[in-house]
PDB file of C-alpha atoms in Angstrom:
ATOM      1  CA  UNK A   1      33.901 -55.132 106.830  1.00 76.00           C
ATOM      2  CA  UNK A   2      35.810 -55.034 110.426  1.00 80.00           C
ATOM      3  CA  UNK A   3      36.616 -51.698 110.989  1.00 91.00           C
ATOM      4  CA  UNK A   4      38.781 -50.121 114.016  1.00 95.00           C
ATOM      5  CA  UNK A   5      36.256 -47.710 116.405  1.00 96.00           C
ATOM      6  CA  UNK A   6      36.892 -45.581 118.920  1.00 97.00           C
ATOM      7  CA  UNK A   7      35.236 -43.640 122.085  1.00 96.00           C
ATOM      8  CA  UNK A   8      34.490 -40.928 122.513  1.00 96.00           C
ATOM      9  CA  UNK A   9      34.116 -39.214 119.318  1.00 95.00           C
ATOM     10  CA  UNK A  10      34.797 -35.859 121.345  1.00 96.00           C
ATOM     11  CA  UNK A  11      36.423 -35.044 124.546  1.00 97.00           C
ATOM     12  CA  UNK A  12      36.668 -31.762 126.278  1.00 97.00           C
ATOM     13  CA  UNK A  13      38.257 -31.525 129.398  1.00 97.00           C
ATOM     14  CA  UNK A  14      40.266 -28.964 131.850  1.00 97.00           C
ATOM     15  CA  UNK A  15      43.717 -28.635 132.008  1.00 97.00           C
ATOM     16  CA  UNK A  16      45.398 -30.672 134.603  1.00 97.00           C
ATOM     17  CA  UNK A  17      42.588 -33.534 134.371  1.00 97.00           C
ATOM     18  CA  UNK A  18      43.328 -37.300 133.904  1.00 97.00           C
ATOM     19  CA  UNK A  19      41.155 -38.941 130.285  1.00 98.00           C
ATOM     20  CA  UNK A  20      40.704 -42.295 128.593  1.00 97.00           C
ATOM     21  CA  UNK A  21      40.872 -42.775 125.199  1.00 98.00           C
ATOM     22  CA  UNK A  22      39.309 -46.167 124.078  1.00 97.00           C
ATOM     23  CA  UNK A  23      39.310 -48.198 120.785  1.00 97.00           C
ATOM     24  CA  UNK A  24      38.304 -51.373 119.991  1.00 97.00           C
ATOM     25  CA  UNK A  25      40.854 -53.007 117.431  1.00 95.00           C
ATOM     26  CA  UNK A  26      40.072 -55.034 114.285  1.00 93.00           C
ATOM     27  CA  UNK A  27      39.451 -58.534 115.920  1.00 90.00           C
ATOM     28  CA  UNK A  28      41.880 -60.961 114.733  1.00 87.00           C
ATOM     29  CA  UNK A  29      44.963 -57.919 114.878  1.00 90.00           C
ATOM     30  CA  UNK A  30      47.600 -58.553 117.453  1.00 88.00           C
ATOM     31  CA  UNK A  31      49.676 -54.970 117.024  1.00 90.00           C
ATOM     32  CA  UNK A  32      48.158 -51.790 118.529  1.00 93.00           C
ATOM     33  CA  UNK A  33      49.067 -47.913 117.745  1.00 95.00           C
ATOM     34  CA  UNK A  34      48.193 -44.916 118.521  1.00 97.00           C
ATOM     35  CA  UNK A  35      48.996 -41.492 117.060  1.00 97.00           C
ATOM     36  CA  UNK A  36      47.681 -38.050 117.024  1.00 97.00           C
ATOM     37  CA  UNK A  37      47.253 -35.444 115.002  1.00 94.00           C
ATOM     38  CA  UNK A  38      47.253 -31.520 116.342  1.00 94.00           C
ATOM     39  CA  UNK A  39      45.244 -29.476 114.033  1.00 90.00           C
ATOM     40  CA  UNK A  40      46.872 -28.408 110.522  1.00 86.00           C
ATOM     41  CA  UNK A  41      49.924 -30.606 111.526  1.00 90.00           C
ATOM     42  CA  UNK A  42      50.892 -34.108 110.415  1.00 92.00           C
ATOM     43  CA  UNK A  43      50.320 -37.335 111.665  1.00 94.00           C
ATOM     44  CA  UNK A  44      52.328 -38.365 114.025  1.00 95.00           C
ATOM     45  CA  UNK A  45      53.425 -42.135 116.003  1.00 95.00           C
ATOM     46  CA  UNK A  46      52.886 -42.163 119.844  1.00 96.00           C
ATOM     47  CA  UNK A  47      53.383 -45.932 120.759  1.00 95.00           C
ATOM     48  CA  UNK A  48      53.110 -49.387 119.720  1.00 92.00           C
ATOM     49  CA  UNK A  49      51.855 -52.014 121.549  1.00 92.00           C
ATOM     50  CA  UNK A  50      51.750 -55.809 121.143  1.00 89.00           C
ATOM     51  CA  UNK A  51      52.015 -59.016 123.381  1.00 88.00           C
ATOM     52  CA  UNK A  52      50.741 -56.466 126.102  1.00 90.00           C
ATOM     53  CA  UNK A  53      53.201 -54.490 126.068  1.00 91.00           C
ATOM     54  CA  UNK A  54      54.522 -51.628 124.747  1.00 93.00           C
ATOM     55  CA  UNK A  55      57.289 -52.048 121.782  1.00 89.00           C
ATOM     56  CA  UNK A  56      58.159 -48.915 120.518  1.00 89.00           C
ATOM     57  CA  UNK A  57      56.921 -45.096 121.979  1.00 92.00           C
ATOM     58  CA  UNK A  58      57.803 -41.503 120.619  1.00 93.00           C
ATOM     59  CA  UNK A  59      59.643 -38.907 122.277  1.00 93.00           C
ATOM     60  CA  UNK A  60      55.909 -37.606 122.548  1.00 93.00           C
ATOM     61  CA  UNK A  61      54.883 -40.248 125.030  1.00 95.00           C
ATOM     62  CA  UNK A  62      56.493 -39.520 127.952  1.00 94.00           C
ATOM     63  CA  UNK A  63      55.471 -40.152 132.047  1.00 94.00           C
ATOM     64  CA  UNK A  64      51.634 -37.829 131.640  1.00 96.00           C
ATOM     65  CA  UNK A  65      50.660 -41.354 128.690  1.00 97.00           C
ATOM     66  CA  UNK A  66      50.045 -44.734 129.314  1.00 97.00           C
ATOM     67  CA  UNK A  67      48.651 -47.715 127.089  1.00 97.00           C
ATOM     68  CA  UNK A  68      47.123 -50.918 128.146  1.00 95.00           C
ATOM     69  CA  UNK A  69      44.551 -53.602 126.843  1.00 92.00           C
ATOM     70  CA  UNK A  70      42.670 -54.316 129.865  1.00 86.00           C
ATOM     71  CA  UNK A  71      40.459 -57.240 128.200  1.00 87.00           C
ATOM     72  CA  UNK A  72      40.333 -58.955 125.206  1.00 78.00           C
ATOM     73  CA  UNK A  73      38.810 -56.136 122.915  1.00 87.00           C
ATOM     74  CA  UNK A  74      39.963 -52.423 124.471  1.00 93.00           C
ATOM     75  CA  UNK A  75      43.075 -50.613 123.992  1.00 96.00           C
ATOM     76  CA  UNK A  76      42.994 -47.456 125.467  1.00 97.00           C
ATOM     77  CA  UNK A  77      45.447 -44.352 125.605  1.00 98.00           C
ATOM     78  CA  UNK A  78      44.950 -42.185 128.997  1.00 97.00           C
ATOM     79  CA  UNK A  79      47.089 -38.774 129.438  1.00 97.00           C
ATOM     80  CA  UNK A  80      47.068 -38.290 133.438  1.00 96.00           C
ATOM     81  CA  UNK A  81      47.020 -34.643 133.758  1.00 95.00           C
ATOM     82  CA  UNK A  82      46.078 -32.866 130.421  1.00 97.00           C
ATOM     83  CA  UNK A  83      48.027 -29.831 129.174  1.00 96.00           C
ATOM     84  CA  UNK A  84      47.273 -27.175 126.538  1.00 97.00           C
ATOM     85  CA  UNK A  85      49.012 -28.951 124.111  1.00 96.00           C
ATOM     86  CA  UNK A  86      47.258 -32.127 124.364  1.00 97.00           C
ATOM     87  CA  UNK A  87      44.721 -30.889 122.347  1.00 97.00           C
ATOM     88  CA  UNK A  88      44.464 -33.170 119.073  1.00 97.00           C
ATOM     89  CA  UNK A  89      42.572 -35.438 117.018  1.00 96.00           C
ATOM     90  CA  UNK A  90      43.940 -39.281 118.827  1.00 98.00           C
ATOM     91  CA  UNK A  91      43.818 -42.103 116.207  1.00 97.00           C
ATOM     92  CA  UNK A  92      43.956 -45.638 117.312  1.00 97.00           C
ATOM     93  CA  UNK A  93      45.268 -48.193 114.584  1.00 95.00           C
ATOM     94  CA  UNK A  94      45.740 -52.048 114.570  1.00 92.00           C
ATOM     95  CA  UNK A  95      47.554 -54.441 112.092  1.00 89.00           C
ATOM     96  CA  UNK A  96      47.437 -57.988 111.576  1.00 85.00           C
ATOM     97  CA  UNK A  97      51.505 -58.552 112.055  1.00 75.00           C
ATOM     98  CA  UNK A  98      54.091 -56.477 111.657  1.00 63.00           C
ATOM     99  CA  UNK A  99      55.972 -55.942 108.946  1.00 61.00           C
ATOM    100  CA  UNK A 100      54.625 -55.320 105.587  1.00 61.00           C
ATOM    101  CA  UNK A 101      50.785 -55.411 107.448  1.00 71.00           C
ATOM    102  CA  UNK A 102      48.504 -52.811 106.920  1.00 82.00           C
ATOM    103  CA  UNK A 103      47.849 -50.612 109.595  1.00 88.00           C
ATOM    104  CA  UNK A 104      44.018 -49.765 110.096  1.00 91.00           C
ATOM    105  CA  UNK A 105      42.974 -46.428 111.480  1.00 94.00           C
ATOM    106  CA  UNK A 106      39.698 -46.139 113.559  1.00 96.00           C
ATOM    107  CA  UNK A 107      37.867 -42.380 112.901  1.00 95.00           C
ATOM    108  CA  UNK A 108      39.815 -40.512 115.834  1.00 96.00           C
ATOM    109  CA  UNK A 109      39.061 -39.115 118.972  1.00 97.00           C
ATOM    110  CA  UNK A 110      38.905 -35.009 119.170  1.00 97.00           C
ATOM    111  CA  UNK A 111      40.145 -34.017 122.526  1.00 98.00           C
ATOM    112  CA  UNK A 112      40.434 -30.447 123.176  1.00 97.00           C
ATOM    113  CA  UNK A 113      42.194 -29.337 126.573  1.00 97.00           C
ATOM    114  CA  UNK A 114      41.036 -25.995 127.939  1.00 97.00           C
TER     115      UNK A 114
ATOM    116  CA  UNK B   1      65.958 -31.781 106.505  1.00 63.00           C
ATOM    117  CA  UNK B   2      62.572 -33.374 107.399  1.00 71.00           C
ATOM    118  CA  UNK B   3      62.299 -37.309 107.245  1.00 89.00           C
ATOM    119  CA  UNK B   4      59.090 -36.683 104.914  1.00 94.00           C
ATOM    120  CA  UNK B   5      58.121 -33.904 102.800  1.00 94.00           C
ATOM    121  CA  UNK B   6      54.978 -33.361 101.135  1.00 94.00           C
ATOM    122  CA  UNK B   7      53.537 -30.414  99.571  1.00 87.00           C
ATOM    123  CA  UNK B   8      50.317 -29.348 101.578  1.00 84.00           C
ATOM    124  CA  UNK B   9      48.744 -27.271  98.476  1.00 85.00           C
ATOM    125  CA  UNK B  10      45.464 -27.184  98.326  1.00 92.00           C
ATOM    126  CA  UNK B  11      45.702 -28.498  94.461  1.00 94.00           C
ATOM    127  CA  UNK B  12      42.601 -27.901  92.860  1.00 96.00           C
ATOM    128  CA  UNK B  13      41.850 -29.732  89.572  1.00 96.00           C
ATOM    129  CA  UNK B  14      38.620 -30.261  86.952  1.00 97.00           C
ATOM    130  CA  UNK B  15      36.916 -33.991  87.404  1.00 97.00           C
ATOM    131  CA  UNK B  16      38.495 -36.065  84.723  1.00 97.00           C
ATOM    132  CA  UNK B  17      41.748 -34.217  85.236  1.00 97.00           C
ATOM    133  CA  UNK B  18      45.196 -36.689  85.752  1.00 97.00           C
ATOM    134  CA  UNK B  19      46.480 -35.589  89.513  1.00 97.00           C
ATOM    135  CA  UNK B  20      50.240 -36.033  90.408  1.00 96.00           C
ATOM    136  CA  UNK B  21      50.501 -36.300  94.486  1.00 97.00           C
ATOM    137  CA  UNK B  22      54.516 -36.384  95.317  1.00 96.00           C
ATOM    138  CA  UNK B  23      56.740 -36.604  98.405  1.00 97.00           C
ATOM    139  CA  UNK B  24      60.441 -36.811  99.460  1.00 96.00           C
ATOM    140  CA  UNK B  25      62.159 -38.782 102.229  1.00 95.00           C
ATOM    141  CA  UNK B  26      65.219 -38.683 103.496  1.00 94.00           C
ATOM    142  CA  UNK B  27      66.321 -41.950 105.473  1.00 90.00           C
ATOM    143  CA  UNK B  28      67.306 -44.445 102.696  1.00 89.00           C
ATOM    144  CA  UNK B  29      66.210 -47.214 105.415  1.00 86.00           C
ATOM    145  CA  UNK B  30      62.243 -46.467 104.328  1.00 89.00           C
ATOM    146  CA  UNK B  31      61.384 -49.424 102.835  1.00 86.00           C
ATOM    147  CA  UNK B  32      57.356 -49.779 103.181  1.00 88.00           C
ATOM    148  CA  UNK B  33      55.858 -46.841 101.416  1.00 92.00           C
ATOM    149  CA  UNK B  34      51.722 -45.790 101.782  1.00 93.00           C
ATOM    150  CA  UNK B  35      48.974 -43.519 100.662  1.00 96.00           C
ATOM    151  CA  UNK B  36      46.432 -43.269 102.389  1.00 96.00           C
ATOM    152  CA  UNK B  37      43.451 -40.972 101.547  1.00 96.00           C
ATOM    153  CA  UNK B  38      41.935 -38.633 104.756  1.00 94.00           C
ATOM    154  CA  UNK B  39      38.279 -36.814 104.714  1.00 92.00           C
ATOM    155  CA  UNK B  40      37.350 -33.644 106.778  1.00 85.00           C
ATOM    156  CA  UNK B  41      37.560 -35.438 110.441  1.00 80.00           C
ATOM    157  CA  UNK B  42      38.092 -38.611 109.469  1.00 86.00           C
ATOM    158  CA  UNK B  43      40.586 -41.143 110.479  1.00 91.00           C
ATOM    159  CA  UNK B  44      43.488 -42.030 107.107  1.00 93.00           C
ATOM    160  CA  UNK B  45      41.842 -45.122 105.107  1.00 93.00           C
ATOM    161  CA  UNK B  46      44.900 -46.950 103.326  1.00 91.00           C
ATOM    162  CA  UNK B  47      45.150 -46.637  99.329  1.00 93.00           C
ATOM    163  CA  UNK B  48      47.736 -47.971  98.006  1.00 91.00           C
ATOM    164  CA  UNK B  49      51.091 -50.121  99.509  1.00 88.00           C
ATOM    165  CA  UNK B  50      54.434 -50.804  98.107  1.00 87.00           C
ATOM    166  CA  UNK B  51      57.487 -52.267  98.671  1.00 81.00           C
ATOM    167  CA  UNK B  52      60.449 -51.468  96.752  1.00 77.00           C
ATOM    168  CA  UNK B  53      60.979 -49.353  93.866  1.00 84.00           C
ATOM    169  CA  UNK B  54      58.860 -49.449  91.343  1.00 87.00           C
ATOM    170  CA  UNK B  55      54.922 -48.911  89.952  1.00 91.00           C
ATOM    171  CA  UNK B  56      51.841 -50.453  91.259  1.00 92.00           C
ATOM    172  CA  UNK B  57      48.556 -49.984  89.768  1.00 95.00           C
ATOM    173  CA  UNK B  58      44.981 -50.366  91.269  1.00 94.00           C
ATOM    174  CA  UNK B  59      42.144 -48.916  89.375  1.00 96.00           C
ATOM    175  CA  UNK B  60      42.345 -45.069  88.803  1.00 97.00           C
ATOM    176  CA  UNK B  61      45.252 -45.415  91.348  1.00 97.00           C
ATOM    177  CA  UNK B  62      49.313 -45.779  90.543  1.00 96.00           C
ATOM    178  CA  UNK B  63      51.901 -45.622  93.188  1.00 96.00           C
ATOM    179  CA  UNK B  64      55.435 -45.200  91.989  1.00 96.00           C
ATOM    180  CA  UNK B  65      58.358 -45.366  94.162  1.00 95.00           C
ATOM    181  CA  UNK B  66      61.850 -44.043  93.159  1.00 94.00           C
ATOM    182  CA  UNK B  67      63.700 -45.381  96.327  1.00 91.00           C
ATOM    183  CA  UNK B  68      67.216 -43.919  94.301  1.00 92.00           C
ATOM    184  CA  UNK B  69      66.065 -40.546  94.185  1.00 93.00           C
ATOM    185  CA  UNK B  70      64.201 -40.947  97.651  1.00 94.00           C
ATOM    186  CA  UNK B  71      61.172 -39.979  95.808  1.00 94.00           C
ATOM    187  CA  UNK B  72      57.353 -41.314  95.698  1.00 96.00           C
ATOM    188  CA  UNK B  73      54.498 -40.688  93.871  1.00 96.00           C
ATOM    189  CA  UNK B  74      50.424 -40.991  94.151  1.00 97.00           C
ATOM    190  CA  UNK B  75      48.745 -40.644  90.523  1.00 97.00           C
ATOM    191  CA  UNK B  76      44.757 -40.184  90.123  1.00 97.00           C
ATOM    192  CA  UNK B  77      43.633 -40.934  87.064  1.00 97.00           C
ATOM    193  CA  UNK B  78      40.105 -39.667  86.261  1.00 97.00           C
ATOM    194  CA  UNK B  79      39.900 -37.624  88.887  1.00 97.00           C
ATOM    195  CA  UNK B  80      36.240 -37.187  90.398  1.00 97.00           C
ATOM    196  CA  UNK B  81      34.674 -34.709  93.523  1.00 96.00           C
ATOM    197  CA  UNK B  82      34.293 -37.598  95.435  1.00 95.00           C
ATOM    198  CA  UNK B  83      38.388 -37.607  95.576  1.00 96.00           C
ATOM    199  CA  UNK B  84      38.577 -34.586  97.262  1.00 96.00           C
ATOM    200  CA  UNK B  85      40.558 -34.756 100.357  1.00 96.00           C
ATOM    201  CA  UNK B  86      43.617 -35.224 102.167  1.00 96.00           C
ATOM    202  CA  UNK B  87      46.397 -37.498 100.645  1.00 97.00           C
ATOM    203  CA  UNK B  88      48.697 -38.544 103.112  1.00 97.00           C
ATOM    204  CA  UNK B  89      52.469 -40.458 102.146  1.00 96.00           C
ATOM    205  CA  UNK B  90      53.244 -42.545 104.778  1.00 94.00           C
ATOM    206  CA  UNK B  91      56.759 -44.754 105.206  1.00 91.00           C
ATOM    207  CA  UNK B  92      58.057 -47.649 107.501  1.00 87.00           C
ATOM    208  CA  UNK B  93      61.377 -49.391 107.602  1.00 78.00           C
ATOM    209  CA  UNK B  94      61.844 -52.585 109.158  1.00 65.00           C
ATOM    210  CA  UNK B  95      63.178 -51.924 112.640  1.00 58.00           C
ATOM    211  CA  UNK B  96      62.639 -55.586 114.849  1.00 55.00           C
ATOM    212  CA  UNK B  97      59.615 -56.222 113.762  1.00 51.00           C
ATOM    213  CA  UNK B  98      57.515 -52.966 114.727  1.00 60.00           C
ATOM    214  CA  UNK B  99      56.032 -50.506 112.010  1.00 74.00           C
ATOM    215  CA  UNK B 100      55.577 -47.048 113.354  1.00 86.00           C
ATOM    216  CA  UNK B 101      54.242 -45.111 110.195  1.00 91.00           C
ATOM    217  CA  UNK B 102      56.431 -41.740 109.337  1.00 92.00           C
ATOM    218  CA  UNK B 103      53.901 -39.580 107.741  1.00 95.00           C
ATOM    219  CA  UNK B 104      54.249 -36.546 105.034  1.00 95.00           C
ATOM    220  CA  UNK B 105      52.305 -33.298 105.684  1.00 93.00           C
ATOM    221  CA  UNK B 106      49.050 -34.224 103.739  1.00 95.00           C
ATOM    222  CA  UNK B 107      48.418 -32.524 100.171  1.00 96.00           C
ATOM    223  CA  UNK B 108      44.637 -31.225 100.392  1.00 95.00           C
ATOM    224  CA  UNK B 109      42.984 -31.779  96.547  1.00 97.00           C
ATOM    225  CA  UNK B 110      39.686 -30.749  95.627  1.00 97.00           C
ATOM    226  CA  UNK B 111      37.978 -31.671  92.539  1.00 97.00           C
ATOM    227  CA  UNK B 112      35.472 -29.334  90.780  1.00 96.00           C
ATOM    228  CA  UNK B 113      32.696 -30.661  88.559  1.00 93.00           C
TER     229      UNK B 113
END
């Protein structure tokens, strides 16, 4: 069964350093998503993404994220200078369409900011 | 008022018990409505979809939706340890064609043998 993935599983980094999220989407899916999840909190939306570019982002996702799908298989998230509050489990989703379309969620990435 | 509100528990039942899983919204504009189940570090896995009031039934799963009373339910029915996790409510109104998913808390059931 296609499944969503995502690299790395883990992700530790120092505060003020730039890191890359990646995920490969469900192959045939032409809508991308990310959200994150901070520990004991809910799941929250970052961005959308579709036609290669972005369609809808949070108040979350400000200047420090960008998105983009540099080939035909990788969507990636990168935060450009990590803060404290970074820290969170990253999921990467993908749907088929839009509306009423499932959305997929790959296993997450952990990234913890010290 | 939060847009989604879900009970975090934990909610700890006996396998073969009948679990009720509930949450609240408050923007009448929801109109896609989701459970989706999460394990210990995992990413959510999507049980059940519906659209529109009303019940939807899938194995030892039923989703109801009360869209008048802004009000959606998750039933288990023989419950088993393997269903202990996190059970998210997710929503999604139609808003030119892009789905961001509003998500409840998460209500964390275990299941004891």
């Amino acid at each position: 069964e296609p499944e969503v993935t995502q690299t790395p599983s883990h992700q530790v980094t120092q505060m003020g350093q730039e890191v890359i999220l990646r995920c490969v989407p469900i192959s045939n899916h032409l809508y991308f998503y990310w959200y994150r999840q901070i520990l004991g909190q809910k799941v929250e939306f970052l961005v959308s993404f579709y036609n290669n570019e972005i369609s809808e982002k949070s108040e979350i996702f400000d200047d420090q994220f960008s998105v983009e799908r540099p080939d035909g298989s990788n969507f990636t998230l990168k935060i450009r200078s990590t803060k404290l509050e970074d820290s969170a489990m990253y999921f990467c989703a993908s749907s088929e369409g839009a509306v009423q379309e499932t959305q997929y969620f790959g296993p997450g990435t952990r990234l913890l900011v010290l | 008022q939060k847009e989604v509100e879900q009970d975090p528990g934990p909610l700890s039942v006996p396998e073969g018990a009948i679990v009720s899983l509930n949450c609240t919204y408050s923007n009448s504009a929801f109109q896609y409505f989701m459970w989706y189940r999460q394990y210990s570090r995992k990413g959510p896995e999507l049980l059940m979809y519906t659209y529109s009031s009303g019940n939807k039934e899938d194995g030892r799963f039923t989703a109801q939706v009360d869209k008048s009373s802004k009000y959606i339910s998750l039933f288990i029915r023989d419950s088993q340890p393997s269903d202990s996790a996190t059970y998210l409510c997710a929503m999604s109104m139609f808003s030119g064609g892009y789905n961001k998913l509003i998500f409840g808390a998460g209500t964390r059931l275990a299941v004891h043998p």
